[in-house]
Coordinates of N, CA and C in Angstrom, one line a residue:
M1 N -26.5 90.7 81.4 CA -27.9 91.0 81.5 C -28.2 92.4 80.8
E2 N -29.2 92.4 80.0 CA -29.5 93.6 79.2 C -30.4 94.5 80.1
N3 N -30.1 95.8 80.0 CA -30.8 96.8 80.7 C -31.8 97.5 79.8
T4 N -33.1 97.6 80.1 CA -34.0 98.2 79.2 C -34.6 99.5 79.9
L5 N -34.1 99.9 81.1 CA -34.6 101.0 81.8 C -33.8 102.3 81.3
N6 N -34.4 103.4 81.5 CA -33.7 104.7 81.2 C -32.9 105.1 82.4
C7 N -31.5 105.0 82.2 CA -30.6 105.3 83.3 C -29.5 106.2 82.7
E8 N -29.5 107.4 83.1 CA -28.6 108.4 82.5 C -27.1 108.1 82.9
K9 N -26.9 107.4 84.0 CA -25.5 107.2 84.5 C -24.9 105.9 83.9
L10 N -25.7 105.1 83.2 CA -25.3 103.8 82.7 C -24.3 104.0 81.5
R11 N -23.2 103.3 81.6 CA -22.2 103.4 80.5 C -21.7 101.9 80.3
S12 N -21.1 101.6 79.1 CA -20.4 100.4 79.0 C -19.2 100.3 79.8
A13 N -18.7 99.2 80.1 CA -17.4 99.1 80.8 C -16.3 99.7 80.1
E14 N -16.3 99.6 78.8 CA -15.3 100.2 77.9 C -15.3 101.7 78.0
E15 N -16.5 102.3 78.0 CA -16.6 103.8 78.1 C -16.1 104.2 79.5
A16 N -16.5 103.5 80.5 CA -16.3 103.9 81.9 C -14.8 103.9 82.2
V17 N -14.0 102.9 81.8 CA -12.6 102.8 82.2 C -11.8 103.8 81.5
K18 N -12.3 104.4 80.4 CA -11.6 105.5 79.7 C -11.4 106.7 80.6
W19 N -12.1 106.8 81.7 CA -12.0 107.9 82.6 C -10.8 107.8 83.5
I20 N -10.3 106.5 83.6 CA -9.1 106.3 84.4 C -7.8 106.7 83.6
Q21 N -7.0 107.5 84.3 CA -5.8 108.1 83.6 C -4.5 107.4 84.0
Y22 N -3.6 107.5 83.2 CA -2.2 107.0 83.4 C -1.7 107.5 84.8
G23 N -1.3 106.6 85.6 CA -0.7 107.0 86.9 C -1.8 107.3 88.0
D24 N -3.0 107.1 87.8 CA -4.1 107.4 88.8 C -3.9 106.5 90.0
Q25 N -4.4 107.0 91.1 CA -4.7 106.2 92.3 C -6.1 105.7 92.2
V26 N -6.3 104.4 92.4 CA -7.6 103.8 92.2 C -8.0 102.9 93.4
L27 N -9.1 103.2 94.0 CA -9.6 102.4 95.1 C -10.4 101.3 94.4
V28 N -10.2 100.1 94.9 CA -11.0 98.9 94.4 C -11.6 98.1 95.5
G29 N -12.9 98.0 95.5 CA -13.6 97.2 96.5 C -13.3 95.7 96.5
G30 N -13.6 95.1 97.6 CA -13.4 93.6 97.6 C -12.6 93.1 98.8
F31 N -12.9 91.9 99.2 CA -12.2 91.2 100.3 C -12.0 89.8 99.8
G32 N -10.7 89.5 99.5 CA -10.5 88.3 98.7 C -11.1 88.5 97.3
L33 N -12.0 87.7 96.9 CA -12.7 87.9 95.6 C -14.2 88.4 95.9
C34 N -14.5 88.5 97.1 CA -15.9 88.9 97.5 C -16.1 90.4 97.4
G35 N -17.1 90.8 96.6 CA -17.4 92.2 96.4 C -16.4 92.9 95.4
T36 N -15.9 92.1 94.5 CA -14.9 92.6 93.5 C -15.6 93.0 92.2
P37 N -15.3 94.2 91.6 CA -15.9 94.6 90.4 C -15.1 93.9 89.2
F38 N -15.4 92.6 89.0 CA -14.7 91.8 88.0 C -14.8 92.4 86.6
T39 N -15.9 92.8 86.1 CA -16.1 93.3 84.8 C -15.2 94.5 84.5
L40 N -15.2 95.4 85.4 CA -14.4 96.6 85.3 C -12.9 96.3 85.2
I41 N -12.5 95.4 86.1 CA -11.1 95.0 86.2 C -10.7 94.3 84.9
D42 N -11.5 93.4 84.4 CA -11.2 92.7 83.1 C -11.1 93.7 82.0
T43 N -11.9 94.7 82.0 CA -11.9 95.6 80.9 C -10.7 96.5 80.9
I44 N -10.2 96.9 82.1 CA -8.9 97.6 82.2 C -7.8 96.7 81.7
A45 N -7.8 95.4 82.1 CA -6.7 94.5 81.8 C -6.6 94.3 80.3
E46 N -7.7 94.4 79.6 CA -7.8 94.2 78.1 C -7.4 95.5 77.3
S47 N -7.3 96.6 78.1 CA -7.0 97.9 77.4 C -5.6 98.3 77.6
D48 N -5.1 99.2 76.8 CA -3.7 99.8 77.0 C -3.8 101.2 77.4
H49 N -5.0 101.6 78.0 CA -5.3 103.0 78.3 C -4.6 103.5 79.6
A50 N -4.9 102.8 80.7 CA -4.5 103.3 82.0 C -3.5 102.3 82.6
R51 N -2.2 102.8 82.7 CA -1.2 102.0 83.2 C -0.4 102.7 84.4
D52 N 0.5 102.2 85.0 CA 1.2 102.8 86.1 C 0.3 103.1 87.2
L53 N -0.7 102.3 87.4 CA -1.7 102.6 88.5 C -1.3 102.3 89.9
T54 N -1.7 103.1 90.8 CA -1.6 102.7 92.2 C -2.9 102.2 92.7
I55 N -3.0 100.9 93.0 CA -4.2 100.3 93.4 C -4.3 100.2 95.0
I56 N -5.4 100.7 95.5 CA -5.6 100.7 96.9 C -6.8 99.7 97.2
S57 N -6.4 98.6 97.7 CA -7.4 97.6 97.9 C -6.9 96.6 99.0
N58 N -7.8 95.9 99.6 CA -7.4 95.0 100.7 C -6.4 94.0 100.2
N59 N -6.5 93.5 99.0 CA -5.6 92.5 98.5 C -5.5 92.7 96.9
L60 N -4.7 91.8 96.3 CA -4.7 91.9 94.8 C -5.3 90.6 94.2
G61 N -6.5 90.3 94.7 CA -7.2 89.1 94.2 C -6.4 87.8 94.4
E62 N -6.6 86.9 93.4 CA -5.8 85.7 93.4 C -5.1 85.5 92.1
A63 N -4.3 84.6 91.9 CA -3.6 84.4 90.7 C -4.5 84.3 89.5
G64 N -4.5 85.2 88.6 CA -5.3 85.2 87.4 C -6.8 85.6 87.6
K65 N -7.1 86.0 88.8 CA -8.5 86.4 89.1 C -8.6 87.8 89.8
G66 N -9.6 88.5 89.4 CA -9.8 89.8 90.0 C -8.6 90.7 89.7
L67 N -8.1 91.4 90.7 CA -7.0 92.3 90.5 C -5.7 91.5 90.1
G68 N -5.7 90.2 90.3 CA -4.6 89.4 89.8 C -4.4 89.5 88.3
K69 N -5.5 89.8 87.5 CA -5.4 90.0 86.1 C -4.7 91.3 85.7
L70 N -5.0 92.3 86.5 CA -4.3 93.6 86.3 C -2.8 93.5 86.6
L71 N -2.4 92.6 87.5 CA -1.0 92.4 87.8 C -0.3 91.7 86.6
I72 N -1.0 90.7 86.1 CA -0.4 90.0 84.9 C -0.3 90.9 83.7
S73 N -1.3 91.8 83.5 CA -1.3 92.7 82.3 C -0.4 93.9 82.5
K74 N 0.3 94.0 83.6 CA 1.3 95.0 83.9 C 0.7 96.4 84.0
H75 N -0.6 96.5 84.5 CA -1.2 97.8 84.7 C -0.8 98.4 86.1
I76 N -0.4 97.6 87.0 CA -0.2 98.1 88.4 C 1.3 98.4 88.7
K77 N 1.5 99.6 89.1 CA 2.9 100.0 89.6 C 3.0 99.8 91.1
K78 N 2.0 100.2 91.8 CA 2.1 100.1 93.3 C 0.8 99.6 93.8
A79 N 0.9 98.8 94.9 CA -0.3 98.3 95.6 C -0.3 98.7 97.1
I80 N -1.3 99.3 97.5 CA -1.5 99.7 98.9 C -2.6 98.9 99.5
G81 N -2.3 98.1 100.5 CA -3.3 97.3 101.1 C -2.8 96.4 102.3
S82 N -3.5 95.4 102.6 CA -3.3 94.6 103.8 C -2.8 93.2 103.6
Y83 N -3.2 92.5 102.6 CA -3.0 91.1 102.5 C -2.7 90.7 101.1
F84 N -1.5 90.6 100.7 CA -1.2 90.3 99.3 C -0.7 88.9 99.0
T85 N -0.4 88.1 100.1 CA 0.2 86.8 99.9 C -0.8 85.8 99.4
S86 N -2.1 86.1 99.3 CA -3.1 85.2 98.7 C -2.9 85.1 97.2
N87 N -2.1 86.0 96.6 CA -1.8 86.0 95.2 C -0.3 85.8 95.0
R88 N 0.1 84.6 94.6 CA 1.6 84.3 94.5 C 2.2 85.2 93.4
D89 N 1.4 85.6 92.4 CA 2.0 86.5 91.4 C 2.4 87.9 92.0
A90 N 1.7 88.3 93.0 CA 2.0 89.6 93.7 C 3.3 89.5 94.4
V91 N 3.5 88.3 95.1 CA 4.8 88.1 95.8 C 5.9 88.1 94.8
K92 N 5.8 87.3 93.7 CA 6.8 87.3 92.7 C 7.2 88.6 92.1
A93 N 6.1 89.4 91.8 CA 6.3 90.7 91.2 C 7.1 91.7 92.2
W94 N 6.7 91.6 93.5 CA 7.4 92.4 94.5 C 8.9 92.0 94.6
K95 N 9.1 90.7 94.7 CA 10.5 90.2 94.8 C 11.4 90.6 93.6
S96 N 10.8 90.6 92.5 CA 11.5 91.0 91.2 C 11.7 92.5 91.0
G97 N 11.0 93.3 91.9 CA 11.1 94.7 91.8 C 10.1 95.3 90.8
E98 N 9.2 94.5 90.3 CA 8.2 95.0 89.3 C 7.0 95.6 90.0
L99 N 6.8 95.4 91.3 CA 5.7 96.0 92.0 C 6.1 96.5 93.3
E100 N 5.7 97.8 93.6 CA 5.9 98.4 94.9 C 4.7 98.0 95.8
I101 N 5.0 97.8 97.0 CA 3.9 97.4 98.0 C 4.0 98.3 99.2
E102 N 2.9 98.8 99.7 CA 2.8 99.5 101.0 C 1.8 98.8 101.8
L103 N 2.2 98.2 102.9 CA 1.3 97.5 103.8 C 0.7 98.4 104.8
I104 N -0.7 98.2 105.0 CA -1.4 98.9 106.0 C -2.3 97.9 106.7
P105 N -2.3 97.9 108.0 CA -3.2 97.0 108.7 C -4.6 97.1 108.3
Q106 N -5.4 96.0 108.2 CA -6.7 96.1 107.6 C -7.6 97.1 108.2
G107 N -7.7 97.1 109.5 CA -8.6 98.1 110.2 C -8.2 99.5 110.0
T108 N -6.9 99.7 109.9 CA -6.3 101.0 109.6 C -6.7 101.5 108.2
L109 N -6.6 100.5 107.3 CA -6.9 100.8 105.9 C -8.4 101.2 105.8
A110 N -9.3 100.5 106.4 CA -10.7 100.8 106.4 C -11.0 102.2 107.0
E111 N -10.3 102.5 108.1 CA -10.6 103.8 108.7 C -9.9 104.9 107.9
A112 N -8.8 104.7 107.3 CA -8.2 105.7 106.5 C -9.1 106.1 105.3
V113 N -9.7 105.1 104.6 CA -10.6 105.3 103.5 C -11.8 106.1 104.0
R114 N -12.4 105.6 105.1 CA -13.5 106.3 105.7 C -13.2 107.7 106.1
A115 N -12.1 108.0 106.6 CA -11.7 109.3 107.0 C -11.5 110.2 105.7
G116 N -10.9 109.6 104.7 CA -10.8 110.4 103.5 C -12.1 110.8 102.9
G117 N -13.1 109.9 102.9 CA -14.4 110.1 102.4 C -15.2 111.2 103.2
A118 N -14.8 111.2 104.5 CA -15.5 112.1 105.4 C -14.8 113.5 105.5
G119 N -13.7 113.7 104.8 CA -13.0 114.9 104.8 C -12.1 115.1 106.0
I120 N -11.7 114.0 106.6 CA -10.8 114.0 107.8 C -9.4 113.8 107.3
A121 N -8.5 114.7 107.7 CA -7.1 114.7 107.1 C -6.4 113.4 107.7
G122 N -6.6 113.0 108.8 CA -5.9 111.9 109.4 C -6.4 111.6 110.8
F123 N -5.8 110.5 111.4 CA -6.2 110.1 112.8 C -5.0 109.4 113.4
Y124 N -5.1 109.1 114.7 CA -4.1 108.4 115.4 C -4.6 107.0 115.8
T125 N -3.7 106.0 115.7 CA -4.1 104.7 116.1 C -2.9 104.0 116.8
K126 N -3.2 103.0 117.7 CA -2.1 102.3 118.3 C -1.7 101.1 117.5
T127 N -2.4 100.7 116.5 CA -2.1 99.6 115.6 C -0.8 99.9 114.9
A128 N 0.2 99.0 114.9 CA 1.5 99.0 114.3 C 2.5 99.7 115.0
V129 N 2.2 100.3 116.2 CA 3.2 101.0 117.0 C 4.3 99.9 117.4
G130 N 5.6 100.3 117.3 CA 6.7 99.5 117.6 C 7.0 98.4 116.6
T131 N 6.4 98.5 115.4 CA 6.7 97.6 114.3 C 7.4 98.4 113.1
K132 N 7.8 97.6 112.1 CA 8.5 98.3 111.0 C 7.5 99.2 110.2
L133 N 6.2 98.9 110.3 CA 5.2 99.7 109.7 C 5.2 101.1 110.2
A134 N 5.7 101.3 111.4 CA 5.7 102.6 112.1 C 6.9 103.4 111.7
D135 N 7.9 102.8 111.0 CA 9.1 103.6 110.6 C 8.8 104.8 109.8
G136 N 9.3 105.9 110.3 CA 9.2 107.2 109.5 C 7.8 107.9 109.8
K137 N 7.0 107.3 110.6 CA 5.6 107.9 110.8 C 5.6 108.7 112.1
E138 N 4.8 109.8 112.1 CA 4.7 110.6 113.2 C 4.0 109.8 114.4
E139 N 4.6 110.1 115.6 CA 4.1 109.3 116.8 C 3.8 110.3 117.9
R140 N 2.7 110.1 118.6 CA 2.3 110.9 119.8 C 1.9 110.1 120.9
V141 N 2.0 110.6 122.1 CA 1.5 109.9 123.3 C 0.2 110.5 123.8
F142 N -0.8 109.7 124.0 CA -2.0 110.1 124.6 C -2.3 109.2 125.8
D143 N -2.5 109.8 127.0 CA -2.9 109.0 128.2 C -1.8 108.0 128.4
G144 N -0.6 108.3 128.2 CA 0.5 107.3 128.4 C 0.7 106.2 127.4
E145 N -0.1 106.3 126.3 CA -0.1 105.3 125.2 C 0.5 105.9 123.9
R146 N 1.3 105.1 123.2 CA 1.9 105.6 121.9 C 0.9 105.4 120.8
Y147 N 0.8 106.4 120.0 CA -0.1 106.3 118.8 C 0.6 106.8 117.5
L148 N 0.3 106.2 116.4 CA 0.8 106.6 115.1 C -0.2 107.5 114.4
F149 N 0.3 108.4 113.6 CA -0.6 109.2 112.8 C -0.7 108.6 111.4
V150 N -2.0 108.5 111.0 CA -2.3 107.9 109.7 C -3.1 108.9 108.8
R151 N -2.6 109.2 107.6 CA -3.4 110.1 106.8 C -4.6 109.4 106.2
G152 N -5.7 110.2 106.1 CA -6.9 109.7 105.4 C -6.5 109.5 103.9
I153 N -7.2 108.5 103.3 CA -7.0 108.1 101.9 C -8.1 108.6 101.0
K154 N -7.7 109.3 100.0 CA -8.6 109.6 98.8 C -7.9 109.3 97.6
A155 N -8.7 109.0 96.6 CA -8.1 108.5 95.3 C -8.7 109.3 94.1
N156 N -8.2 109.1 92.9 CA -8.7 109.7 91.7 C -10.0 109.0 91.3
V157 N -10.0 107.7 91.4 CA -11.2 106.9 91.0 C -11.4 105.8 92.0
A158 N -12.7 105.4 92.2 CA -13.1 104.2 93.0 C -13.9 103.3 92.1
L159 N -13.5 102.0 92.0 CA -14.2 101.0 91.3 C -14.9 100.1 92.4
I160 N -16.2 100.1 92.4 CA -16.9 99.4 93.5 C -17.9 98.4 92.9
K161 N -18.3 97.5 93.7 CA -19.2 96.4 93.3 C -20.4 96.4 94.2
A162 N -21.6 96.6 93.6 CA -22.9 96.5 94.4 C -23.8 95.5 93.7
L163 N -24.8 95.0 94.5 CA -25.7 94.1 93.9 C -26.6 94.7 92.9
K164 N -27.3 95.8 93.3 CA -28.3 96.4 92.4 C -28.1 97.9 92.6
A165 N -28.6 98.6 91.5 CA -28.7 100.1 91.5 C -30.1 100.4 91.0
D166 N -30.7 101.5 91.5 CA -31.9 102.0 90.8 C -31.4 103.0 89.7
T167 N -32.3 103.5 88.9 CA -31.9 104.3 87.7 C -31.3 105.6 88.1
M168 N -31.5 106.0 89.4 CA -30.8 107.2 89.9 C -29.3 106.9 90.3
G169 N -29.1 105.7 90.6 CA -27.7 105.3 91.1 C -27.6 105.0 92.6
N170 N -28.8 104.9 93.3 CA -28.8 104.4 94.6 C -28.4 102.9 94.6
L171 N -27.5 102.5 95.6 CA -26.9 101.2 95.6 C -27.3 100.4 96.8
I172 N -27.5 99.1 96.6 CA -27.6 98.1 97.7 C -26.6 97.0 97.5
Y173 N -26.1 96.4 98.5 CA -25.1 95.4 98.4 C -25.6 94.0 98.9
S174 N -24.8 93.0 98.6 CA -25.1 91.6 98.9 C -24.2 91.2 100.1
N175 N -24.8 91.1 101.3 CA -24.2 90.5 102.4 C -22.7 91.0 102.6
T176 N -21.8 90.1 102.8 CA -20.4 90.5 103.0 C -19.7 91.2 101.8
A177 N -20.3 91.1 100.7 CA -19.8 91.9 99.5 C -19.8 93.4 99.8
R178 N -20.5 93.8 100.9 CA -20.5 95.2 101.3 C -19.1 95.6 101.7
N179 N -18.3 94.8 102.3 CA -17.0 95.0 102.8 C -16.4 96.4 102.7
F180 N -15.5 96.7 101.8 CA -14.9 98.0 101.7 C -15.6 98.9 100.7
N181 N -16.6 98.4 100.0 CA -17.2 99.1 98.9 C -17.9 100.4 99.3
P182 N -18.8 100.4 100.4 CA -19.5 101.6 100.7 C -18.6 102.8 101.1
M183 N -17.5 102.5 101.8 CA -16.6 103.6 102.2 C -15.8 104.1 101.1
M184 N -15.4 103.2 100.2 CA -14.7 103.6 99.0 C -15.5 104.5 98.1
A185 N -16.8 104.2 98.1 CA -17.8 105.0 97.3 C -17.8 106.5 97.7
T186 N -17.2 106.8 98.8 CA -17.2 108.2 99.3 C -15.9 108.9 99.2
A187 N -14.8 108.1 98.7 CA -13.4 108.6 98.9 C -12.7 108.7 97.6
A188 N -13.3 109.1 96.5 CA -12.6 109.3 95.3 C -13.3 110.4 94.5
D189 N -12.6 111.0 93.6 CA -13.1 112.1 92.7 C -14.2 111.5 91.8
L190 N -14.0 110.3 91.3 CA -14.9 109.7 90.4 C -15.3 108.3 90.9
I191 N -16.6 108.0 91.0 CA -17.1 106.7 91.5 C -17.7 106.0 90.4
I192 N -17.2 104.8 90.1 CA -17.7 103.9 89.0 C -18.2 102.6 89.7
A193 N -19.5 102.4 89.6 CA -20.1 101.2 90.3 C -20.6 100.2 89.3
E194 N -20.1 99.0 89.5 CA -20.5 97.8 88.7 C -21.6 97.1 89.5
V195 N -22.7 96.8 88.8 CA -23.9 96.2 89.5 C -24.4 95.1 88.6
D196 N -25.1 94.2 89.3 CA -25.7 93.0 88.6 C -27.0 93.3 87.9
E197 N -27.7 94.4 88.5 CA -29.0 94.7 88.0 C -29.4 96.1 88.2
I198 N -30.1 96.7 87.3 CA -30.6 98.1 87.5 C -32.2 98.0 87.5
V199 N -32.7 98.7 88.5 CA -34.2 98.6 88.7 C -34.8 100.0 88.8
E200 N -36.1 100.1 88.7 CA -36.7 101.4 88.8 C -36.6 102.1 90.1
V201 N -36.5 103.4 90.1 CA -36.5 104.2 91.3 C -37.8 103.9 92.1
G202 N -37.7 103.7 93.4 CA -38.8 103.3 94.3 C -38.8 101.8 94.6
T203 N -38.0 101.0 93.9 CA -37.9 99.6 94.1 C -37.4 99.3 95.5
F204 N -36.4 100.1 95.9 CA -35.7 99.9 97.2 C -36.5 100.7 98.3
E205 N -36.6 100.0 99.5 CA -37.0 100.8 100.7 C -35.9 101.7 101.0
A206 N -36.2 102.9 101.6 CA -35.2 103.9 101.9 C -34.1 103.3 102.8
E207 N -34.4 102.4 103.8 CA -33.4 101.9 104.7 C -32.6 100.8 104.1
Q208 N -32.9 100.3 102.9 CA -32.1 99.4 102.2 C -30.9 100.1 101.5
I209 N -31.0 101.3 101.2 CA -30.0 102.0 100.4 C -28.8 102.3 101.3
V210 N -27.6 101.8 100.8 CA -26.4 102.0 101.6 C -25.6 103.2 101.0
T211 N -25.5 103.2 99.7 CA -24.8 104.3 99.0 C -25.8 105.1 98.2
P212 N -26.0 106.4 98.7 CA -26.9 107.3 97.9 C -26.4 107.6 96.6
H213 N -27.3 107.9 95.7 CA -27.0 108.2 94.3 C -26.1 109.4 94.1
T214 N -26.1 110.3 95.0 CA -25.2 111.5 94.9 C -23.7 111.1 94.8
Y215 N -23.4 110.0 95.3 CA -22.0 109.6 95.3 C -21.6 108.9 94.0
V216 N -22.5 108.4 93.3 CA -22.2 107.6 92.1 C -22.2 108.3 90.8
D217 N -21.1 108.3 90.1 CA -21.0 109.0 88.8 C -21.4 108.2 87.6
I218 N -20.9 106.9 87.6 CA -21.1 106.1 86.5 C -21.6 104.7 87.0
L219 N -22.5 104.1 86.2 CA -23.0 102.7 86.5 C -22.5 101.9 85.3
V220 N -22.1 100.7 85.6 CA -21.7 99.7 84.6 C -22.4 98.4 85.0
L221 N -23.1 97.8 84.0 CA -23.8 96.5 84.3 C -22.9 95.3 84.1
N222 N -22.8 94.5 85.1 CA -22.0 93.3 85.0 C -22.7 92.3 83.9
D223 N -22.0 92.2 82.8 CA -22.5 91.3 81.7 C -21.6 90.2 81.4
R224 N -20.6 90.0 82.3 CA -19.6 89.0 82.0 C -19.6 87.8 83.0
Y225 N -20.2 88.0 84.2 CA -20.1 87.0 85.2 C -21.5 86.7 85.7
E226 N -21.7 85.5 86.1 CA -22.9 85.0 86.7 C -22.6 84.4 88.1
K227 N -23.5 84.5 89.0 CA -23.3 84.0 90.3 C -23.8 82.5 90.4
I228 N -22.9 81.6 90.7 CA -23.2 80.2 90.8 C -22.7 79.7 92.1
G229 N -23.5 79.2 93.0 CA -23.1 78.6 94.2 C -22.4 79.7 95.1
G230 N -22.9 80.9 95.0 CA -22.3 82.0 95.9 C -21.0 82.6 95.3
E231 N -20.5 82.1 94.2 CA -19.3 82.7 93.6 C -19.6 83.2 92.2
Y232 N -18.9 84.2 91.8 CA -19.0 84.8 90.4 C -18.1 84.0 89.5
V233 N -18.8 83.5 88.4 CA -18.0 82.7 87.4 C -18.2 83.4 86.0
E234 N -17.1 83.5 85.3 CA -17.1 84.1 84.0 C -17.9 83.3 83.0
R235 N -18.8 84.0 82.3 CA -19.6 83.4 81.3 C -18.7 83.1 80.1
S236 N -19.0 82.1 79.3 CA -18.4 81.8 78.1 C -18.6 82.9 77.1
R237 N -17.6 83.3 76.3 CA -17.8 84.3 75.3 C -17.2 83.9 74.0

């Protein structure tokens, strides 16, 4: 979709991903394939610029889709997240030693990112107490209950997906595609937001805005995928 509005934050996907450096930690929004910044991911996969990345995301997409493309293109060194078995390529890469994996329970991951964005160093949770995920972690007792200490998560870059932006960079999301995206938009040094449409300032009601423009550094227009039947499908090129 072509943008004809004056938007200072708008860049091409190719320009945007050049800000990602070798070895960066990168937060990536999405739950399964819902709320995934496909255009940005594809552009990284096609480049040789940023490799040895640590990806922090709920999962690694599916085989050949979403973050699954970055896995195939060998851009990912380590994955931090909750559910990787939806992508058989991730399991194969881990078994062969090509991919490091750090598992974090889903709710803990969400709270760790929220804490990082809020400037909170860490928090205690009962989740994972007594399991292998607790090995080597600090533990304390509160009111007779055991808790694990979890560090807040911040990253070098966050790649997020929103439905629309206005020309200042205020973002609104589409239903459950909101998932991890808004909290990740607060928890990185550089926020790159992929959107389906850019509109004039004033188009959104104030209460519609989920991510204020002050968090967003770069906007990229999704020009590769169209939504058909509730799913994003890559256009023929």
